[in-house]
């Protein structure tokens, strides 16, 4: 692919990773991803904003083949999917200065072994003139590491935001428009990368409120040519609003827990409550993370393995705790053969979730009439808590 013009002197350098299916050896990427760099040419200086994952460095370098000089390599984020090709870009343009936030300097030295002398740090609000093009640096920590910043191209009203507002999506589309698929890709990205830092993201969003944007150009996924599309989505995701949705991650070894889950779902639907079940041996945990962005309630379903929850349930609950969603309510259901400590162990895994525990329903062996009645009572309690909530999208 060739570099693509966005504005006079502003090019998109897209490195599309069509085949990547896992990020950080953890996060599923069903639609692949991209590592976007941007070339900004002023009358005097040229800046490259971010680079690409080293695995596809050759795709980046191919798009730079006719670029004679780069004066600045702007590193908005030190994670290697954006910074990892800096050493090769520096080898091609040995006079280039690496520009980053003060916190990023140490990370770039540690992760890439860059020479400190090649790095210049910029403070929050500092500007860099390229000649007719001015980049203003806006420190936006924790989108996604503590050192992250954005760069605002004042003359063209373009925000280069790196991970912030990104979407994991492999596509040849340069612009996002208002594509629902990109909305889902961005929500998946927010859930997995940004959600744990929701209160800090709020502050970063407030910091951006004073700017006008014609384009928002992240380093994953297409460029937002209708910035309100992604800004409004983020405003919603970081708000305290929860929806009428119960997420039910579960495992069933011999069918008892599945019977309970299905009974509970029917009981919830009868009461006007929506539910989504996730069978954890087959589920895409990114899909679960998306629903955790605004679901009001989580019900964990588990059988008992060696007196504790099933390891897949343990893992999913640990992840939900780490993502810190805005859940308001929780419950645990499941079965056991002769004894269980599943409830105690799951409860100990969720210190970050500020939830009201609405109850537990555990049955010995196959569920009986009284177990189903207990599930009906739980559904009633959930319905009372969901009364008046917005429908899930
Ligand atoms: Fe896309 Fe945090 O790296």
Short mmCIF file of N, CA and C and ligand atoms in Angstrom, two decimals, residues 23 77 79 81-82 144 163 189 220, ligand 1:
data_model
loop_
_atom_site.label_atom_id
_atom_site.label_comp_id
_atom_site.label_asym_id
_atom_site.label_seq_id
_atom_site.Cartn_x
_atom_site.Cartn_y
_atom_site.Cartn_z
N UNK A 23 -3.76 -9.97 20.68
CA UNK A 23 -2.92 -8.83 21.04
C UNK A 23 -2.44 -9.03 22.47
N UNK A 77 3.29 7.03 22.12
CA UNK A 77 3.06 5.91 23.06
C UNK A 77 4.21 4.92 22.86
N UNK A 79 4.45 1.71 23.67
CA UNK A 79 4.24 0.27 23.44
C UNK A 79 4.73 -0.08 22.05
N UNK A 81 3.93 -1.81 19.54
CA UNK A 81 3.16 -1.82 18.28
C UNK A 81 3.21 -0.45 17.59
N UNK A 82 3.62 0.58 18.33
CA UNK A 82 3.77 1.91 17.73
C UNK A 82 5.21 2.41 17.72
N UNK A 144 -2.62 4.35 26.50
CA UNK A 144 -2.99 3.33 27.42
C UNK A 144 -1.98 3.12 28.54
N UNK A 163 -3.39 5.18 20.76
CA UNK A 163 -4.38 4.18 21.20
C UNK A 163 -5.75 4.81 21.50
N UNK A 189 -12.09 -2.11 21.70
CA UNK A 189 -10.80 -1.54 22.05
C UNK A 189 -10.88 -0.79 23.38
N UNK A 220 -4.69 2.89 15.61
CA UNK A 220 -5.32 1.61 15.26
C UNK A 220 -6.65 1.94 14.58
FE1 LIG B 1 -1.57 0.13 20.52
FE2 LIG B 1 -0.94 0.36 23.86
O1 LIG B 1 -0.58 0.01 22.09
#
